[in-house]
Amino acid sequence: MTTPRIAIIGGGPAGLMCARVLQGHDIHPTVYDADAAVDSRDLGGTLDLHADAGQIALEDAGLMDAFRAVARVEGQAKSRRDQHGTVLAEFTPAEGDEAAPEIDRGQLRTMLYAHLRPGTVRWGHKLRQAIPTEGGAHRLEFANGASTEADLVIGADGAWSPVRRLLTDAVPQYLGVCFLDARFDDVDTRHPEIAAIVGDGHMFSTDGDGRAAIVQRNSNGVVRGYVAFRAELDWHVTAGIDVTDRAAVRSYLLREFSEWSPLMRPLITDNDSDYVLRSFWALPAPLTWNHVPGVTLIGDAAHLMAPFGGHGTNLALLDGAELAHAIKKENSLDDAITRYETAMFLRSGELAVSSNTALTRFFATTSPDTPHLPPDHAQEHKNYQARAAEYRRTHA
């Protein structure tokens, strides 16, 4: 087919990966993102890139060496504690286990952006509307007054994707859990008790009654912590809490987590940053739509799900790579979209259901005699590697 005009809406992992792999095929898309720059906002904590998804995309993009230069293999370690600090389960990766190394979200975005051709991303372009024209093309109008036309619009624009409205009426639903994101700086020196609890990777703790603390080792001596609890979406309004008032939030959390031990309480109260309010949403799962010429979705725009299992960004990266390959290989954009969506629907639907179920189970009320224990991470890593080998065999 003739070289199409491709507009990727969204400069997150999915959109940047798609652009990178397309450029490797000598196809030159333009990425439009609402942010002012690649590092203009805090993207959150760390994530693991799985051998059977995110790492396959990185290999396709020629970025595994760049990834390994900043990834933390030791960050794969995990532990589970109760609200008293009792260790319920631990996992330490075996020598040579690189099934799911950690990377900070900001590092991943910066790495992907740095490996695109200059001028690929147009920052400060928030999509206002996409208007269908003739032959599957669309006119894109941005909030800054700019406009353009594209033969293919790829919605990589996240949870609240405007592009998604061209394909489906589905909208994200609140999952009933509030997360307060907090940061601990220079943790080994300033917060040694927290450093000891979190170790090299992740620590998950729940009291079996809908409250949890999740802390994750990031790079540069930082730990990001998530204080989480079941709550209505506007709980802070009902409680009269200004979430920018650190002291007021701490006072609320001390009451909410009053049964937690002194060992675990610093995870909730000793943060060096303000609390950042985050809520979790998910699209109906499994989600599909009928083919529409000239438009498709990748990443959270296509399959927003709960973060349990760490599948969201991994799927986003693989989506971007697979769509780029399909555009290169197929004779038409319609055929490319159909090829990509068929595989994506099958893969993402199952993982979205399991991720959303895992979040519900983690925050459910359980008996003290039957705590919610983690999966077998060693077997999980073996499964990542086995699926990666099978993927490479079938896609050779």
Coordinates of C-alpha atoms in Angstrom, one line a residue:
M1 CA 0.0 0.0 0.0
T2 CA 1.1 3.6 -0.4
T3 CA 2.6 5.2 2.6
P4 CA -0.3 6.3 4.9
R5 CA -0.6 9.4 7.0
I6 CA -0.6 8.0 10.5
A7 CA -1.4 10.1 13.6
I8 CA -0.8 8.5 17.0
I9 CA -2.7 10.3 19.7
G10 CA -0.8 9.9 23.0
G11 CA 2.9 9.9 23.8
G12 CA 2.8 7.2 26.5
P13 CA 4.5 3.8 26.2
A14 CA 2.0 2.5 23.7
G15 CA 2.2 5.5 21.3
L16 CA 5.9 5.9 21.5
M17 CA 6.6 2.2 21.0
C18 CA 4.3 2.1 18.0
A19 CA 6.1 5.1 16.5
R20 CA 9.5 3.5 17.1
V21 CA 8.7 0.2 15.4
L22 CA 7.0 2.0 12.5
Q23 CA 10.1 4.1 12.0
G24 CA 12.1 0.9 11.9
H25 CA 9.8 -0.1 9.0
D26 CA 10.6 3.3 7.3
I27 CA 7.0 4.5 8.0
H28 CA 6.9 7.9 9.7
P29 CA 4.0 8.7 12.0
T30 CA 3.4 11.8 14.0
V31 CA 2.7 11.5 17.7
Y32 CA 0.5 14.1 19.4
D33 CA 0.5 14.5 23.1
A34 CA -1.2 17.0 25.5
D35 CA 1.8 17.2 27.8
A36 CA 4.2 20.2 27.4
A37 CA 7.2 17.9 27.3
V38 CA 8.3 14.3 27.9
D39 CA 9.1 15.0 31.6
S40 CA 6.5 17.7 32.4
R41 CA 4.6 15.7 35.0
D42 CA 5.1 12.9 37.5
L43 CA 4.1 9.6 35.9
G44 CA 4.1 7.6 39.1
G45 CA 6.2 4.8 40.4
T46 CA 7.8 1.7 39.0
L47 CA 6.6 -1.2 36.8
D48 CA 7.9 -4.6 35.7
L49 CA 8.3 -5.5 32.0
H50 CA 7.4 -9.1 31.3
A51 CA 9.4 -11.4 29.1
D52 CA 6.3 -12.4 27.2
A53 CA 5.0 -8.9 26.4
G54 CA 6.9 -5.7 27.2
Q55 CA 10.3 -7.2 26.6
I56 CA 9.2 -8.7 23.2
A57 CA 8.2 -5.2 22.1
L58 CA 11.5 -3.8 23.3
E59 CA 13.4 -6.4 21.3
D60 CA 11.4 -5.6 18.2
A61 CA 12.2 -1.9 18.7
G62 CA 15.9 -2.6 19.2
L63 CA 15.8 -1.2 22.8
M64 CA 16.7 -4.1 25.0
D65 CA 20.2 -2.8 25.7
A66 CA 18.8 0.6 26.6
F67 CA 16.3 -1.0 28.9
R68 CA 18.9 -3.2 30.6
A69 CA 21.0 -0.1 31.3
V70 CA 18.4 1.4 33.6
A71 CA 16.3 -1.7 34.6
R72 CA 16.5 -3.2 38.1
V73 CA 16.6 -7.0 38.0
E74 CA 16.7 -7.1 41.9
G75 CA 13.5 -5.1 41.9
Q76 CA 11.6 -8.3 41.0
A77 CA 11.8 -9.3 44.7
K78 CA 8.4 -9.3 46.5
S79 CA 7.0 -9.9 50.0
R80 CA 3.6 -10.0 51.6
R81 CA 3.0 -8.9 55.2
D82 CA -0.1 -8.5 57.3
Q83 CA -1.0 -5.3 59.2
H84 CA 1.2 -6.3 62.1
G85 CA 4.3 -6.7 59.9
T86 CA 4.4 -10.4 60.0
V87 CA 5.9 -11.8 56.8
L88 CA 3.5 -14.1 55.1
A89 CA 5.4 -14.8 51.9
E90 CA 8.6 -13.8 50.2
F91 CA 10.1 -14.1 46.7
T92 CA 13.7 -13.5 45.6
P93 CA 14.5 -13.9 41.9
A94 CA 16.9 -16.7 41.1
E95 CA 20.3 -16.0 39.6
G96 CA 19.8 -15.1 35.9
D97 CA 16.0 -14.5 36.3
E98 CA 15.2 -11.6 34.1
A99 CA 11.5 -12.4 33.5
A100 CA 10.2 -9.1 34.9
P101 CA 12.8 -6.4 35.7
E102 CA 11.6 -3.1 37.1
I103 CA 11.9 0.3 35.5
D104 CA 10.6 3.7 36.6
R105 CA 7.7 4.9 34.5
G106 CA 9.4 8.2 33.8
Q107 CA 12.6 6.4 32.7
L108 CA 10.6 4.2 30.3
R109 CA 8.9 7.1 28.7
T110 CA 12.2 9.1 28.4
M111 CA 14.0 6.1 26.9
L112 CA 11.3 5.5 24.2
Y113 CA 11.2 9.2 23.3
A114 CA 15.0 9.5 23.1
H115 CA 15.0 6.7 20.4
L116 CA 12.5 8.5 18.1
R117 CA 13.6 10.7 15.2
P118 CA 13.6 14.4 16.1
G119 CA 10.3 16.1 15.6
T120 CA 8.2 12.9 15.8
V121 CA 6.3 14.0 18.9
R122 CA 4.2 17.2 18.9
W123 CA 4.0 18.2 22.5
G124 CA 1.2 20.5 23.7
H125 CA -1.4 19.0 21.3
K126 CA -4.5 17.9 23.2
L127 CA -7.0 16.3 20.9
R128 CA -10.4 18.1 20.9
Q129 CA -12.2 16.1 18.3
A130 CA -11.6 13.6 15.4
I131 CA -14.0 14.1 12.5
P132 CA -14.5 11.3 10.0
T133 CA -14.0 12.4 6.4
E134 CA -13.8 10.2 3.2
G135 CA -12.3 6.8 2.7
G136 CA -11.6 6.2 6.4
A137 CA -9.6 9.3 6.9
H138 CA -10.1 11.7 9.8
R139 CA -9.7 15.4 10.5
L140 CA -8.0 16.0 13.8
E141 CA -8.6 19.3 15.7
F142 CA -6.5 20.2 18.7
A143 CA -7.2 22.5 21.6
N144 CA -4.3 24.8 20.6
G145 CA -6.0 25.5 17.3
A146 CA -3.8 23.2 15.2
S147 CA -5.5 20.7 12.9
T148 CA -4.4 17.9 10.5
E149 CA -5.7 14.9 8.5
A150 CA -4.7 11.3 8.8
D151 CA -5.5 8.1 7.0
L152 CA -5.1 6.2 10.3
V153 CA -5.7 7.5 13.8
I154 CA -4.2 5.4 16.5
G155 CA -5.7 6.1 19.9
A156 CA -3.0 5.7 22.5
D157 CA -4.6 8.3 24.6
G158 CA -5.3 6.4 27.8
A159 CA -8.2 5.9 30.1
W160 CA -10.3 8.8 29.0
S161 CA -9.5 8.4 25.3
P162 CA -11.4 10.8 23.0
V163 CA -10.5 8.5 20.1
R164 CA -12.3 5.6 21.7
R165 CA -15.6 7.3 21.1
L166 CA -15.2 6.7 17.4
L167 CA -15.4 2.9 18.1
T168 CA -17.4 2.2 21.2
D169 CA -19.7 3.8 23.9
A170 CA -17.8 1.9 26.6
V171 CA -16.5 4.1 29.4
P172 CA -14.3 3.3 32.4
Q173 CA -16.0 2.4 35.7
Y174 CA -14.6 3.2 39.2
L175 CA -13.3 0.0 40.9
G176 CA -14.1 1.2 44.5
V177 CA -10.5 1.6 45.7
C178 CA -8.7 4.8 46.5
F179 CA -4.9 5.0 46.3
L180 CA -2.9 7.7 47.9
D181 CA 0.5 7.9 46.2
A182 CA 3.4 9.1 48.5
R183 CA 7.1 9.2 48.2
F184 CA 10.0 8.5 50.6
D185 CA 13.3 10.1 49.6
D186 CA 16.9 8.9 50.4
V187 CA 15.1 6.0 52.0
D188 CA 18.1 4.0 53.1
T189 CA 19.4 7.0 55.2
R190 CA 16.3 8.9 56.2
H191 CA 13.8 6.0 56.5
P192 CA 15.8 2.8 57.3
E193 CA 12.8 1.1 58.8
I194 CA 10.9 1.5 55.5
A195 CA 14.0 0.4 53.5
A196 CA 14.1 -2.8 55.6
I197 CA 10.4 -3.5 55.0
V198 CA 10.4 -2.9 51.3
G199 CA 13.7 -4.6 50.5
D200 CA 14.9 -4.5 46.9
G201 CA 11.5 -4.7 45.3
H202 CA 7.8 -4.6 46.3
M203 CA 6.1 -5.1 49.6
F204 CA 2.3 -5.7 49.7
S205 CA 0.4 -5.6 53.0
T206 CA -3.3 -5.9 53.6
D207 CA -5.4 -6.2 56.8
G208 CA -8.0 -8.4 55.3
D209 CA -10.6 -5.7 55.7
G210 CA -10.1 -3.5 52.6
R211 CA -7.0 -1.5 53.7
A212 CA -3.5 -1.9 52.3
A213 CA -0.1 -0.4 52.0
I214 CA 2.0 -1.2 48.9
V215 CA 5.6 0.1 48.7
Q216 CA 7.9 -0.2 45.8
R217 CA 11.6 0.4 45.5
N218 CA 12.3 3.0 42.7
S219 CA 15.6 4.2 41.4
N220 CA 17.8 6.9 43.0
G221 CA 17.1 5.9 46.6
V222 CA 13.4 6.6 46.3
V223 CA 10.5 4.4 47.5
R224 CA 7.0 5.1 46.3
G225 CA 4.2 4.1 48.7
Y226 CA 0.5 3.6 48.0
V227 CA -1.9 3.8 50.9
A228 CA -5.1 2.2 49.7
F229 CA -8.6 1.5 51.0
R230 CA -12.1 0.9 49.8
A231 CA -13.9 4.2 49.4
E232 CA -16.4 6.1 47.5
L233 CA -15.0 8.2 44.7
D234 CA -15.6 11.4 46.6
W235 CA -14.7 10.1 50.0
H236 CA -12.4 13.1 50.8
V237 CA -15.2 15.6 50.0
T238 CA -17.6 13.7 52.3
A239 CA -15.0 13.6 55.0
G240 CA -14.1 17.3 54.5
I241 CA -10.5 16.4 53.7
D242 CA -8.3 18.7 51.6
V243 CA -6.0 16.2 49.9
T244 CA -3.3 18.8 49.5
D245 CA -3.2 19.3 53.3
R246 CA -0.7 16.6 54.3
A247 CA -1.4 16.9 58.1
A248 CA -5.2 16.5 57.5
V249 CA -4.7 13.4 55.3
R250 CA -2.4 11.9 57.9
S251 CA -4.9 12.4 60.7
Y252 CA -7.6 10.8 58.6
L253 CA -5.3 7.8 57.8
L254 CA -4.3 7.3 61.4
R255 CA -7.9 6.9 62.3
E256 CA -8.6 4.7 59.2
F257 CA -5.6 2.5 59.9
S258 CA -5.8 2.5 63.7
E259 CA -5.4 -1.2 64.0
W260 CA -2.1 -1.3 62.1
S261 CA 1.0 -1.9 64.2
P262 CA 3.7 0.8 65.0
L263 CA 6.1 -1.2 62.7
M264 CA 3.8 -0.6 59.7
R265 CA 2.5 2.8 60.5
P266 CA 5.4 4.8 59.0
L267 CA 4.4 3.5 55.6
I268 CA 1.2 5.5 56.0
T269 CA 2.5 8.6 57.8
D270 CA 6.2 9.3 57.2
N271 CA 6.2 10.3 53.5
D272 CA 8.3 13.2 52.3
S273 CA 5.8 14.3 49.6
D274 CA 2.2 15.3 49.6
Y275 CA -0.3 12.5 49.1
V276 CA -1.4 12.2 45.4
L277 CA -4.9 11.0 45.0
R278 CA -5.3 8.2 42.5
S279 CA -8.4 6.2 41.8
F280 CA -8.6 3.0 39.8
W281 CA -10.9 2.5 36.9
A282 CA -11.4 -0.2 34.3
L283 CA -13.2 -0.6 31.0
P284 CA -15.8 -3.5 30.7
A285 CA -13.9 -6.7 30.1
P286 CA -13.5 -8.3 27.8
L287 CA -14.1 -5.3 25.5
T288 CA -14.4 -5.5 21.7
W289 CA -15.9 -3.3 19.0
N290 CA -16.8 -3.6 15.3
H291 CA -14.1 -2.6 12.8
V292 CA -14.2 1.1 11.8
P293 CA -12.0 2.1 8.9
G294 CA -9.0 4.4 9.7
V295 CA -9.0 4.1 13.5
T296 CA -8.0 1.8 16.2
L297 CA -6.8 1.8 19.9
I298 CA -3.8 0.6 21.8
G299 CA -2.9 0.4 25.5
D300 CA -5.2 1.7 28.2
A301 CA -7.5 3.3 25.5
A302 CA -8.3 -0.2 24.4
H303 CA -8.3 -2.3 27.6
L304 CA -7.9 -0.2 30.8
M305 CA -7.7 -2.6 33.7
A306 CA -6.7 -2.8 37.3
P307 CA -2.9 -2.7 38.0
F308 CA -2.8 -6.1 39.7
G309 CA -0.7 -8.4 37.6
G310 CA 1.2 -5.5 36.0
H311 CA -0.3 -6.2 32.6
G312 CA -1.4 -2.7 31.5
T313 CA 1.9 -1.3 30.3
N314 CA 3.2 -4.6 29.1
L315 CA 0.1 -5.0 26.8
A316 CA 0.5 -1.4 25.7
L317 CA 4.0 -1.9 24.5
L318 CA 3.1 -5.2 22.7
D319 CA 0.0 -3.5 21.2
G320 CA 2.2 -0.7 19.7
A321 CA 4.7 -3.1 18.3
E322 CA 2.2 -5.6 16.8
L323 CA 0.1 -2.8 15.2
A324 CA 3.2 -1.4 13.6
H325 CA 4.2 -4.8 12.2
A326 CA 0.7 -5.3 10.9
I327 CA 0.8 -1.9 9.1
K328 CA 4.0 -3.0 7.4
K329 CA 2.9 -6.5 6.4
E330 CA -0.7 -6.1 5.3
N331 CA -1.8 -4.8 1.9
S332 CA -4.3 -2.2 3.4
L333 CA -4.9 -0.3 6.6
D334 CA -8.2 -2.2 7.0
D335 CA -6.4 -5.5 6.9
A336 CA -3.7 -4.3 9.3
I337 CA -6.3 -3.1 11.8
T338 CA -8.2 -6.4 11.6
R339 CA -5.1 -8.4 12.0
Y340 CA -4.0 -6.4 15.1
E341 CA -7.4 -6.1 16.7
T342 CA -8.1 -9.9 16.4
A343 CA -5.0 -10.8 18.4
M344 CA -5.3 -7.9 20.8
F345 CA -8.9 -8.7 21.8
L346 CA -8.1 -12.3 22.5
R347 CA -5.0 -11.4 24.6
S348 CA -6.2 -8.4 26.5
G349 CA -9.7 -9.6 27.4
E350 CA -8.5 -12.5 29.5
L351 CA -5.9 -10.5 31.3
A352 CA -8.2 -7.6 32.0
V353 CA -10.7 -10.0 33.7
S354 CA -8.0 -11.6 35.8
S355 CA -6.5 -8.3 36.8
N356 CA -9.8 -6.8 37.9
T357 CA -10.7 -9.9 39.8
A358 CA -7.3 -9.8 41.6
L359 CA -7.9 -6.3 42.8
T360 CA -11.3 -7.2 44.1
R361 CA -9.9 -10.2 45.9
F362 CA -7.0 -8.2 47.4
F363 CA -9.3 -5.6 49.0
A364 CA -12.0 -8.1 50.0
T365 CA -12.8 -8.8 53.7
T366 CA -11.2 -12.1 54.6
S367 CA -10.8 -14.2 57.7
P368 CA -7.5 -13.8 59.6
D369 CA -7.2 -17.6 59.3
T370 CA -7.2 -17.4 55.5
P371 CA -5.1 -14.3 54.5
H372 CA -5.0 -13.4 50.8
L373 CA -1.6 -14.8 49.8
P374 CA 0.2 -13.9 46.6
P375 CA 0.6 -16.1 43.5
D376 CA 3.7 -18.4 43.1
H377 CA 6.0 -15.7 41.6
A378 CA 8.7 -18.3 40.7
Q379 CA 6.2 -20.2 38.6
E380 CA 4.9 -17.0 37.3
H381 CA 8.3 -16.0 36.0
K382 CA 8.7 -19.5 34.4
N383 CA 5.4 -18.9 32.7
Y384 CA 6.6 -15.6 31.3
Q385 CA 9.6 -17.2 29.8
A386 CA 7.8 -20.1 28.4
R387 CA 5.2 -17.9 26.8
A388 CA 7.9 -15.6 25.4
A389 CA 9.6 -18.6 23.8
E390 CA 6.3 -19.8 22.3
Y391 CA 5.5 -16.3 21.0
R392 CA 8.9 -16.1 19.2
R393 CA 8.4 -19.5 17.8
T394 CA 4.9 -18.7 16.4
H395 CA 5.9 -15.2 15.1
A396 CA 9.3 -16.2 13.6

